[in-house]
PDB file of N, CA and C in Angstrom:
ATOM      1  N   UNK A 200      18.611 -32.831 -13.769  1.00  0.00           N
ATOM      2  CA  UNK A 200      19.299 -32.492 -12.666  1.00  0.00           C
ATOM      3  C   UNK A 200      19.841 -31.089 -11.831  1.00  0.00           C
ATOM      4  N   UNK A 201      18.784 -30.408 -13.290  1.00  0.00           N
ATOM      5  CA  UNK A 201      19.947 -28.960 -13.415  1.00  0.00           C
ATOM      6  C   UNK A 201      19.030 -28.082 -11.458  1.00  0.00           C
ATOM      7  N   UNK A 202      18.386 -28.941 -11.466  1.00  0.00           N
ATOM      8  CA  UNK A 202      17.746 -28.196 -10.090  1.00  0.00           C
ATOM      9  C   UNK A 202      18.508 -28.310  -9.110  1.00  0.00           C
ATOM     10  N   UNK A 203      19.165 -29.158  -8.477  1.00  0.00           N
ATOM     11  CA  UNK A 203      20.153 -30.177  -7.911  1.00  0.00           C
ATOM     12  C   UNK A 203      20.484 -29.675  -7.242  1.00  0.00           C
ATOM     13  N   UNK A 204      20.980 -28.930  -5.330  1.00  0.00           N
ATOM     14  CA  UNK A 204      21.634 -28.327  -5.386  1.00  0.00           C
ATOM     15  C   UNK A 204      22.223 -29.493  -4.115  1.00  0.00           C
ATOM     16  N   UNK A 205      23.486 -29.839  -4.450  1.00  0.00           N
ATOM     17  CA  UNK A 205      24.855 -30.123  -3.850  1.00  0.00           C
ATOM     18  C   UNK A 205      25.343 -29.217  -2.747  1.00  0.00           C
ATOM     19  N   UNK A 206      25.648 -29.830  -1.479  1.00  0.00           N
ATOM     20  CA  UNK A 206      26.343 -28.746   0.107  1.00  0.00           C
ATOM     21  C   UNK A 206      27.429 -29.843   0.477  1.00  0.00           C
ATOM     22  N   UNK A 207      28.421 -28.655   0.073  1.00  0.00           N
ATOM     23  CA  UNK A 207      29.822 -29.529   1.091  1.00  0.00           C
ATOM     24  C   UNK A 207      29.375 -28.524   1.934  1.00  0.00           C
ATOM     25  N   UNK A 208      30.480 -29.255   3.514  1.00  0.00           N
ATOM     26  CA  UNK A 208      31.069 -28.746   4.487  1.00  0.00           C
ATOM     27  C   UNK A 208      30.235 -27.565   4.893  1.00  0.00           C
ATOM     28  N   UNK A 209      28.763 -28.088   4.890  1.00  0.00           N
ATOM     29  CA  UNK A 209      27.810 -27.361   5.995  1.00  0.00           C
ATOM     30  C   UNK A 209      27.405 -28.340   6.472  1.00  0.00           C
ATOM     31  N   UNK A 210      27.781 -27.405   8.047  1.00  0.00           N
ATOM     32  CA  UNK A 210      26.908 -28.010   9.075  1.00  0.00           C
ATOM     33  C   UNK A 210      25.607 -27.026   9.555  1.00  0.00           C
ATOM     34  N   UNK A 211      24.758 -27.536  10.116  1.00  0.00           N
ATOM     35  CA  UNK A 211      23.043 -28.074  10.462  1.00  0.00           C
ATOM     36  C   UNK A 211      22.691 -26.526  10.433  1.00  0.00           C
ATOM     37  N   UNK A 212      23.711 -26.162  11.695  1.00  0.00           N
ATOM     38  CA  UNK A 212      23.344 -24.198  12.089  1.00  0.00           C
ATOM     39  C   UNK A 212      23.562 -23.612  10.878  1.00  0.00           C
ATOM     40  N   UNK A 213      24.752 -23.869   9.503  1.00  0.00           N
ATOM     41  CA  UNK A 213      24.737 -23.112   8.620  1.00  0.00           C
ATOM     42  C   UNK A 213      23.493 -23.074   7.381  1.00  0.00           C
ATOM     43  N   UNK A 214      23.220 -24.435   7.329  1.00  0.00           N
ATOM     44  CA  UNK A 214      22.215 -24.061   6.652  1.00  0.00           C
ATOM     45  C   UNK A 214      20.833 -24.071   7.219  1.00  0.00           C
ATOM     46  N   UNK A 215      20.946 -23.525   8.695  1.00  0.00           N
ATOM     47  CA  UNK A 215      19.868 -23.395   8.616  1.00  0.00           C
ATOM     48  C   UNK A 215      19.567 -21.846   8.467  1.00  0.00           C
ATOM     49  N   UNK A 216      20.510 -20.758   8.871  1.00  0.00           N
ATOM     50  CA  UNK A 216      20.796 -19.666   8.742  1.00  0.00           C
ATOM     51  C   UNK A 216      20.712 -19.388   7.564  1.00  0.00           C
ATOM     52  N   UNK A 217      20.883 -19.897   6.620  1.00  0.00           N
ATOM     53  CA  UNK A 217      20.899 -20.240   5.074  1.00  0.00           C
ATOM     54  C   UNK A 217      19.037 -20.056   4.784  1.00  0.00           C
ATOM     55  N   UNK A 218      18.764 -21.299   5.294  1.00  0.00           N
ATOM     56  CA  UNK A 218      16.948 -21.295   5.461  1.00  0.00           C
ATOM     57  C   UNK A 218      16.048 -20.150   5.414  1.00  0.00           C
ATOM     58  N   UNK A 219      17.025 -19.725   6.660  1.00  0.00           N
ATOM     59  CA  UNK A 219      16.328 -18.712   7.290  1.00  0.00           C
ATOM     60  C   UNK A 219      15.686 -17.885   6.778  1.00  0.00           C
ATOM     61  N   UNK A 220      17.362 -17.109   6.212  1.00  0.00           N
ATOM     62  CA  UNK A 220      17.768 -15.717   6.047  1.00  0.00           C
ATOM     63  C   UNK A 220      16.924 -15.503   4.468  1.00  0.00           C
ATOM     64  N   UNK A 221      16.615 -17.117   3.320  1.00  0.00           N
ATOM     65  CA  UNK A 221      16.425 -17.157   2.115  1.00  0.00           C
ATOM     66  C   UNK A 221      14.629 -16.576   1.905  1.00  0.00           C
ATOM     67  N   UNK A 222      14.106 -17.658   3.768  1.00  0.00           N
ATOM     68  CA  UNK A 222      12.608 -17.243   3.441  1.00  0.00           C
ATOM     69  C   UNK A 222      12.337 -16.278   3.734  1.00  0.00           C
ATOM     70  N   UNK A 223      12.697 -15.776   4.841  1.00  0.00           N
ATOM     71  CA  UNK A 223      12.675 -13.893   5.194  1.00  0.00           C
ATOM     72  C   UNK A 223      12.229 -13.603   4.614  1.00  0.00           C
ATOM     73  N   UNK A 224      13.153 -13.320   3.153  1.00  0.00           N
ATOM     74  CA  UNK A 224      13.062 -12.160   2.629  1.00  0.00           C
ATOM     75  C   UNK A 224      12.579 -12.744   1.150  1.00  0.00           C
ATOM     76  N   UNK A 225      11.257 -13.618   0.921  1.00  0.00           N
ATOM     77  CA  UNK A 225      10.514 -14.137   0.398  1.00  0.00           C
ATOM     78  C   UNK A 225       9.448 -13.618   0.301  1.00  0.00           C
ATOM     79  N   UNK A 226       9.158 -14.018   2.329  1.00  0.00           N
ATOM     80  CA  UNK A 226       7.959 -13.426   2.810  1.00  0.00           C
ATOM     81  C   UNK A 226       7.892 -12.057   3.379  1.00  0.00           C
ATOM     82  N   UNK A 227       9.243 -11.041   3.036  1.00  0.00           N
ATOM     83  CA  UNK A 227       9.444  -9.793   3.815  1.00  0.00           C
ATOM     84  C   UNK A 227       8.341  -9.521   2.062  1.00  0.00           C
ATOM     85  N   UNK A 228       8.772  -9.551   0.618  1.00  0.00           N
ATOM     86  CA  UNK A 228       8.080  -9.149  -0.718  1.00  0.00           C
ATOM     87  C   UNK A 228       7.052  -9.269  -0.410  1.00  0.00           C
ATOM     88  N   UNK A 229       6.102 -10.357  -0.090  1.00  0.00           N
ATOM     89  CA  UNK A 229       5.005 -11.011  -0.575  1.00  0.00           C
ATOM     90  C   UNK A 229       4.650  -9.857   0.646  1.00  0.00           C
ATOM     91  N   UNK A 230       4.267  -9.925   1.819  1.00  0.00           N
ATOM     92  CA  UNK A 230       4.473  -8.810   2.534  1.00  0.00           C
ATOM     93  C   UNK A 230       4.005  -7.817   2.242  1.00  0.00           C
ATOM     94  N   UNK A 231       5.228  -7.340   1.461  1.00  0.00           N
ATOM     95  CA  UNK A 231       5.304  -5.743   1.109  1.00  0.00           C
ATOM     96  C   UNK A 231       4.135  -5.392   0.147  1.00  0.00           C
ATOM     97  N   UNK A 232       3.761  -6.770  -1.638  1.00  0.00           N
ATOM     98  CA  UNK A 232       3.142  -6.895  -2.422  1.00  0.00           C
ATOM     99  C   UNK A 232       1.671  -6.989  -1.965  1.00  0.00           C
ATOM    100  N   UNK A 233       1.472  -7.465  -0.841  1.00  0.00           N
ATOM    101  CA  UNK A 233      -0.151  -7.235   0.256  1.00  0.00           C
ATOM    102  C   UNK A 233      -0.182  -6.200   0.586  1.00  0.00           C
ATOM    103  N   UNK A 234       0.679  -5.307   1.111  1.00  0.00           N
ATOM    104  CA  UNK A 234       0.376  -3.686   1.347  1.00  0.00           C
ATOM    105  C   UNK A 234       0.092  -3.257   0.954  1.00  0.00           C
ATOM    106  N   UNK A 235       0.708  -2.840  -0.788  1.00  0.00           N
ATOM    107  CA  UNK A 235       0.551  -2.156  -1.813  1.00  0.00           C
ATOM    108  C   UNK A 235      -0.976  -2.623  -1.964  1.00  0.00           C
ATOM    109  N   UNK A 236      -1.694  -3.388  -2.437  1.00  0.00           N
ATOM    110  CA  UNK A 236      -2.255  -3.956  -3.066  1.00  0.00           C
ATOM    111  C   UNK A 236      -3.683  -3.499  -2.016  1.00  0.00           C
ATOM    112  N   UNK A 237      -3.603  -3.724  -0.848  1.00  0.00           N
ATOM    113  CA  UNK A 237      -4.920  -3.688  -0.251  1.00  0.00           C
ATOM    114  C   UNK A 237      -4.948  -2.451   0.280  1.00  0.00           C
ATOM    115  N   UNK A 238      -3.770  -1.073  -0.301  1.00  0.00           N
ATOM    116  CA  UNK A 238      -3.972   0.456   0.150  1.00  0.00           C
ATOM    117  C   UNK A 238      -4.000   1.065  -1.023  1.00  0.00           C
ATOM    118  N   UNK A 239      -4.137   0.326  -2.563  1.00  0.00           N
ATOM    119  CA  UNK A 239      -4.915   0.647  -3.711  1.00  0.00           C
ATOM    120  C   UNK A 239      -5.968   0.568  -3.954  1.00  0.00           C
ATOM    121  N   UNK A 240      -7.298   0.634  -3.594  1.00  0.00           N
ATOM    122  CA  UNK A 240      -8.386   0.332  -3.495  1.00  0.00           C
ATOM    123  C   UNK A 240      -8.733   1.922  -3.611  1.00  0.00           C
ATOM    124  N   UNK A 241      -9.821   2.012  -4.756  1.00  0.00           N
ATOM    125  CA  UNK A 241      -9.886   3.163  -4.945  1.00  0.00           C
ATOM    126  C   UNK A 241     -10.854   3.646  -3.803  1.00  0.00           C
ATOM    127  N   UNK A 242     -11.704   4.358  -3.774  1.00  0.00           N
ATOM    128  CA  UNK A 242     -12.471   5.384  -3.678  1.00  0.00           C
ATOM    129  C   UNK A 242     -13.205   6.040  -3.022  1.00  0.00           C
ATOM    130  N   UNK A 243     -14.748   6.037  -3.416  1.00  0.00           N
ATOM    131  CA  UNK A 243     -15.206   7.109  -3.835  1.00  0.00           C
ATOM    132  C   UNK A 243     -15.543   8.371  -3.089  1.00  0.00           C
ATOM    133  N   UNK A 244     -15.920   9.878  -3.534  1.00  0.00           N
ATOM    134  CA  UNK A 244     -15.641  11.080  -2.793  1.00  0.00           C
ATOM    135  C   UNK A 244     -16.781  10.829  -1.292  1.00  0.00           C
ATOM    136  N   UNK A 245     -17.880  10.052  -1.274  1.00  0.00           N
ATOM    137  CA  UNK A 245     -17.982  10.177  -0.031  1.00  0.00           C
ATOM    138  C   UNK A 245     -17.490   9.132   0.685  1.00  0.00           C
ATOM    139  N   UNK A 246     -16.949   8.017  -0.010  1.00  0.00           N
ATOM    140  CA  UNK A 246     -16.443   7.487   1.137  1.00  0.00           C
ATOM    141  C   UNK A 246     -15.140   8.218   1.818  1.00  0.00           C
ATOM    142  N   UNK A 247     -14.197   9.073   0.564  1.00  0.00           N
ATOM    143  CA  UNK A 247     -13.455   9.143   1.346  1.00  0.00           C
ATOM    144  C   UNK A 247     -13.433  10.819   2.796  1.00  0.00           C
ATOM    145  N   UNK A 248     -14.766  11.602   2.296  1.00  0.00           N
ATOM    146  CA  UNK A 248     -14.938  12.300   3.274  1.00  0.00           C
ATOM    147  C   UNK A 248     -15.325  11.853   4.541  1.00  0.00           C
ATOM    148  N   UNK A 249     -16.194  10.474   4.061  1.00  0.00           N
ATOM    149  CA  UNK A 249     -16.309   9.874   5.548  1.00  0.00           C
ATOM    150  C   UNK A 249     -14.608   9.271   6.351  1.00  0.00           C
ATOM    151  N   UNK A 250     -13.667   8.771   5.405  1.00  0.00           N
ATOM    152  CA  UNK A 250     -12.492   7.725   6.118  1.00  0.00           C
ATOM    153  C   UNK A 250     -12.023   9.124   6.669  1.00  0.00           C
ATOM    154  N   UNK A 251     -12.151  10.752   5.834  1.00  0.00           N
ATOM    155  CA  UNK A 251     -11.410  11.783   7.083  1.00  0.00           C
ATOM    156  C   UNK A 251     -11.469  12.495   7.904  1.00  0.00           C
ATOM    157  N   UNK A 252     -13.287  12.459   7.735  1.00  0.00           N
ATOM    158  CA  UNK A 252     -14.169  12.115   8.870  1.00  0.00           C
ATOM    159  C   UNK A 252     -13.948  13.924   8.380  1.00  0.00           C
ATOM    160  N   UNK A 253     -14.815  14.115   7.489  1.00  0.00           N
ATOM    161  CA  UNK A 253     -14.305  15.793   6.962  1.00  0.00           C
ATOM    162  C   UNK A 253     -15.745  15.764   5.966  1.00  0.00           C
ATOM    163  N   UNK A 254     -16.386  17.495   6.613  1.00  0.00           N
ATOM    164  CA  UNK A 254     -17.299  17.417   4.695  1.00  0.00           C
ATOM    165  C   UNK A 254     -17.242  17.580   3.455  1.00  0.00           C
ATOM    166  N   UNK A 255     -18.240  17.376   2.604  1.00  0.00           N
ATOM    167  CA  UNK A 255     -17.868  16.426   0.852  1.00  0.00           C
ATOM    168  C   UNK A 255     -17.209  18.329   0.718  1.00  0.00           C
ATOM    169  N   UNK A 256     -17.258  18.883   0.867  1.00  0.00           N
ATOM    170  CA  UNK A 256     -16.878  20.712   0.658  1.00  0.00           C
ATOM    171  C   UNK A 256     -15.725  20.757   1.150  1.00  0.00           C
ATOM    172  N   UNK A 257     -15.032  20.561   2.327  1.00  0.00           N
ATOM    173  CA  UNK A 257     -13.317  20.241   2.442  1.00  0.00           C
ATOM    174  C   UNK A 257     -12.889  19.574   1.427  1.00  0.00           C
ATOM    175  N   UNK A 258     -13.102  18.150   1.079  1.00  0.00           N
ATOM    176  CA  UNK A 258     -12.686  17.132   0.681  1.00  0.00           C
ATOM    177  C   UNK A 258     -12.684  17.873  -0.533  1.00  0.00           C
ATOM    178  N   UNK A 259     -13.686  18.547  -1.780  1.00  0.00           N
ATOM    179  CA  UNK A 259     -13.566  19.060  -3.087  1.00  0.00           C
ATOM    180  C   UNK A 259     -12.598  21.161  -2.726  1.00  0.00           C
ATOM    181  N   UNK A 260     -12.494  21.215  -1.271  1.00  0.00           N
ATOM    182  CA  UNK A 260     -11.713  22.215  -1.787  1.00  0.00           C
ATOM    183  C   UNK A 260     -10.030  21.772  -1.591  1.00  0.00           C
ATOM    184  N   UNK A 261      -9.685  21.127  -0.886  1.00  0.00           N
ATOM    185  CA  UNK A 261      -8.286  20.196  -0.566  1.00  0.00           C
ATOM    186  C   UNK A 261      -8.452  19.934  -2.200  1.00  0.00           C
ATOM    187  N   UNK A 262      -9.115  18.986  -2.971  1.00  0.00           N
ATOM    188  CA  UNK A 262      -8.432  18.632  -4.374  1.00  0.00           C
ATOM    189  C   UNK A 262      -8.241  19.888  -4.677  1.00  0.00           C
ATOM    190  N   UNK A 263      -9.115  20.578  -5.087  1.00  0.00           N
ATOM    191  CA  UNK A 263      -8.935  21.518  -6.028  1.00  0.00           C
ATOM    192  C   UNK A 263      -7.702  22.498  -5.841  1.00  0.00           C
ATOM    193  N   UNK A 264      -7.450  22.741  -4.200  1.00  0.00           N
ATOM    194  CA  UNK A 264      -5.976  23.153  -4.158  1.00  0.00           C
ATOM    195  C   UNK A 264      -4.864  22.096  -4.232  1.00  0.00           C
ATOM    196  N   UNK A 265      -5.175  20.765  -4.308  1.00  0.00           N
ATOM    197  CA  UNK A 265      -3.891  20.308  -4.636  1.00  0.00           C
ATOM    198  C   UNK A 265      -3.929  19.060  -3.965  1.00  0.00           C
ATOM    199  N   UNK A 266      -4.530  19.374  -2.710  1.00  0.00           N
ATOM    200  CA  UNK A 266      -3.395  18.895  -1.067  1.00  0.00           C
ATOM    201  C   UNK A 266      -4.787  17.154  -2.041  1.00  0.00           C
ATOM    202  N   UNK A 267      -5.082  17.081  -2.287  1.00  0.00           N
ATOM    203  CA  UNK A 267      -5.318  15.267  -2.654  1.00  0.00           C
ATOM    204  C   UNK A 267      -5.443  15.508  -3.493  1.00  0.00           C
ATOM    205  N   UNK A 268      -5.168  13.874  -5.131  1.00  0.00           N
ATOM    206  CA  UNK A 268      -5.454  13.848  -5.997  1.00  0.00           C
ATOM    207  C   UNK A 268      -6.962  12.625  -6.229  1.00  0.00           C
ATOM    208  N   UNK A 269      -7.406  13.149  -7.371  1.00  0.00           N
ATOM    209  CA  UNK A 269      -8.899  12.719  -8.313  1.00  0.00           C
ATOM    210  C   UNK A 269      -8.590  12.124  -9.287  1.00  0.00           C
ATOM    211  N   UNK A 270      -9.928  11.052  -9.577  1.00  0.00           N
ATOM    212  CA  UNK A 270      -8.894  10.694 -10.358  1.00  0.00           C
ATOM    213  C   UNK A 270      -9.971   9.808 -11.085  1.00  0.00           C
ATOM    214  N   UNK A 271     -10.942  10.840 -12.294  1.00  0.00           N
ATOM    215  CA  UNK A 271     -12.083  10.735 -12.956  1.00  0.00           C
ATOM    216  C   UNK A 271     -11.909   9.041 -14.033  1.00  0.00           C
ATOM    217  N   UNK A 272     -13.171   8.887 -13.087  1.00  0.00           N
ATOM    218  CA  UNK A 272     -13.686   7.399 -14.748  1.00  0.00           C
ATOM    219  C   UNK A 272     -15.231   7.364 -15.314  1.00  0.00           C
ATOM    220  N   UNK A 273     -15.314   7.708 -16.130  1.00  0.00           N
ATOM    221  CA  UNK A 273     -16.680   8.497 -16.280  1.00  0.00           C
ATOM    222  C   UNK A 273     -16.968   9.472 -16.154  1.00  0.00           C
ATOM    223  N   UNK A 274     -17.485   9.682 -15.462  1.00  0.00           N
ATOM    224  CA  UNK A 274     -18.377  10.871 -14.421  1.00  0.00           C
ATOM    225  C   UNK A 274     -18.360  10.634 -12.917  1.00  0.00           C
ATOM    226  N   UNK A 275     -18.101  10.163 -12.394  1.00  0.00           N
ATOM    227  CA  UNK A 275     -17.226   9.279 -10.857  1.00  0.00           C
ATOM    228  C   UNK A 275     -16.213  10.011 -10.848  1.00  0.00           C
ATOM    229  N   UNK A 276     -16.298   9.848  -9.813  1.00  0.00           N
ATOM    230  CA  UNK A 276     -14.263  11.076  -8.676  1.00  0.00           C
ATOM    231  C   UNK A 276     -13.869  10.190  -7.502  1.00  0.00           C
ATOM    232  N   UNK A 277     -13.281   9.326  -7.830  1.00  0.00           N
ATOM    233  CA  UNK A 277     -12.173   8.104  -6.368  1.00  0.00           C
ATOM    234  C   UNK A 277     -11.299   8.602  -6.360  1.00  0.00           C
ATOM    235  N   UNK A 278     -10.436   8.049  -5.028  1.00  0.00           N
ATOM    236  CA  UNK A 278      -9.810   8.845  -4.647  1.00  0.00           C
ATOM    237  C   UNK A 278      -8.933   7.505  -4.538  1.00  0.00           C
ATOM    238  N   UNK A 279      -7.238   7.763  -4.376  1.00  0.00           N
ATOM    239  CA  UNK A 279      -6.601   6.126  -4.069  1.00  0.00           C
ATOM    240  C   UNK A 279      -6.273   6.473  -2.804  1.00  0.00           C
ATOM    241  N   UNK A 280      -6.551   4.925  -1.857  1.00  0.00           N
ATOM    242  CA  UNK A 280      -7.277   4.850  -0.303  1.00  0.00           C
ATOM    243  C   UNK A 280      -4.567   5.534   0.270  1.00  0.00           C
ATOM    244  N   UNK A 281      -4.370   5.131  -1.023  1.00  0.00           N
ATOM    245  CA  UNK A 281      -3.001   5.149  -0.205  1.00  0.00           C
ATOM    246  C   UNK A 281      -2.698   6.453  -0.705  1.00  0.00           C
ATOM    247  N   UNK A 282      -3.020   7.243  -1.510  1.00  0.00           N
ATOM    248  CA  UNK A 282      -2.685   8.798  -1.642  1.00  0.00           C
ATOM    249  C   UNK A 282      -3.076   9.439  -0.389  1.00  0.00           C
ATOM    250  N   UNK A 283      -4.269   8.944  -0.295  1.00  0.00           N
ATOM    251  CA  UNK A 283      -5.557   9.971   0.981  1.00  0.00           C
ATOM    252  C   UNK A 283      -4.395   9.758   1.664  1.00  0.00           C
ATOM    253  N   UNK A 284      -3.549   8.654   2.480  1.00  0.00           N
ATOM    254  CA  UNK A 284      -2.757   8.171   3.400  1.00  0.00           C
ATOM    255  C   UNK A 284      -1.972   9.295   3.672  1.00  0.00           C
ATOM    256  N   UNK A 285      -0.789   8.700   2.710  1.00  0.00           N
ATOM    257  CA  UNK A 285       0.267   9.617   2.694  1.00  0.00           C
ATOM    258  C   UNK A 285       0.062  11.302   2.775  1.00  0.00           C
ATOM    259  N   UNK A 286      -1.070  11.021   2.224  1.00  0.00           N
ATOM    260  CA  UNK A 286      -1.086  13.057   2.328  1.00  0.00           C
ATOM    261  C   UNK A 286      -1.299  13.079   3.730  1.00  0.00           C
ATOM    262  N   UNK A 287      -1.518  12.280   4.281  1.00  0.00           N
ATOM    263  CA  UNK A 287      -2.430  13.188   6.465  1.00  0.00           C
ATOM    264  C   UNK A 287      -0.861  12.082   6.376  1.00  0.00           C
ATOM    265  N   UNK A 288       0.560  11.363   6.177  1.00  0.00           N
ATOM    266  CA  UNK A 288       1.319  11.784   6.792  1.00  0.00           C
ATOM    267  C   UNK A 288       2.205  12.717   6.730  1.00  0.00           C
ATOM    268  N   UNK A 289       2.065  13.100   5.400  1.00  0.00           N
ATOM    269  CA  UNK A 289       3.240  14.525   5.077  1.00  0.00           C
ATOM    270  C   UNK A 289       2.972  15.733   4.872  1.00  0.00           C
ATOM    271  N   UNK A 290       1.695  15.397   6.020  1.00  0.00           N
ATOM    272  CA  UNK A 290       0.581  16.874   6.158  1.00  0.00           C
ATOM    273  C   UNK A 290       0.962  17.699   4.999  1.00  0.00           C
ATOM    274  N   UNK A 291       0.703  16.996   4.101  1.00  0.00           N
ATOM    275  CA  UNK A 291       0.518  17.548   3.360  1.00  0.00           C
ATOM    276  C   UNK A 291      -1.044  18.553   3.036  1.00  0.00           C
ATOM    277  N   UNK A 292      -1.473  17.937   3.310  1.00  0.00           N
ATOM    278  CA  UNK A 292      -3.933  18.704   4.051  1.00  0.00           C
ATOM    279  C   UNK A 292      -3.576  18.875   5.068  1.00  0.00           C
TER     280      UNK A 292
END
């Protein structure tokens, strides 16, 4: 019985508003998590310069200048898609 809820003095409209608000808050959290997860994909160097529609040497210069962060896994270089997008939005490039 610990999970039961007793509702007193609420009409149907008030109950509906409470439920709507609760559902919207929970869905917003789920959608935010999905957006973060989708943008956290790692891009290879080739995928990154094709995504940005630039030459590979330009990508190298931007990385060396600190305009883009790169991550080394073994002998491979990767870029986080979310960081590439945020660099574009903040006019870092």
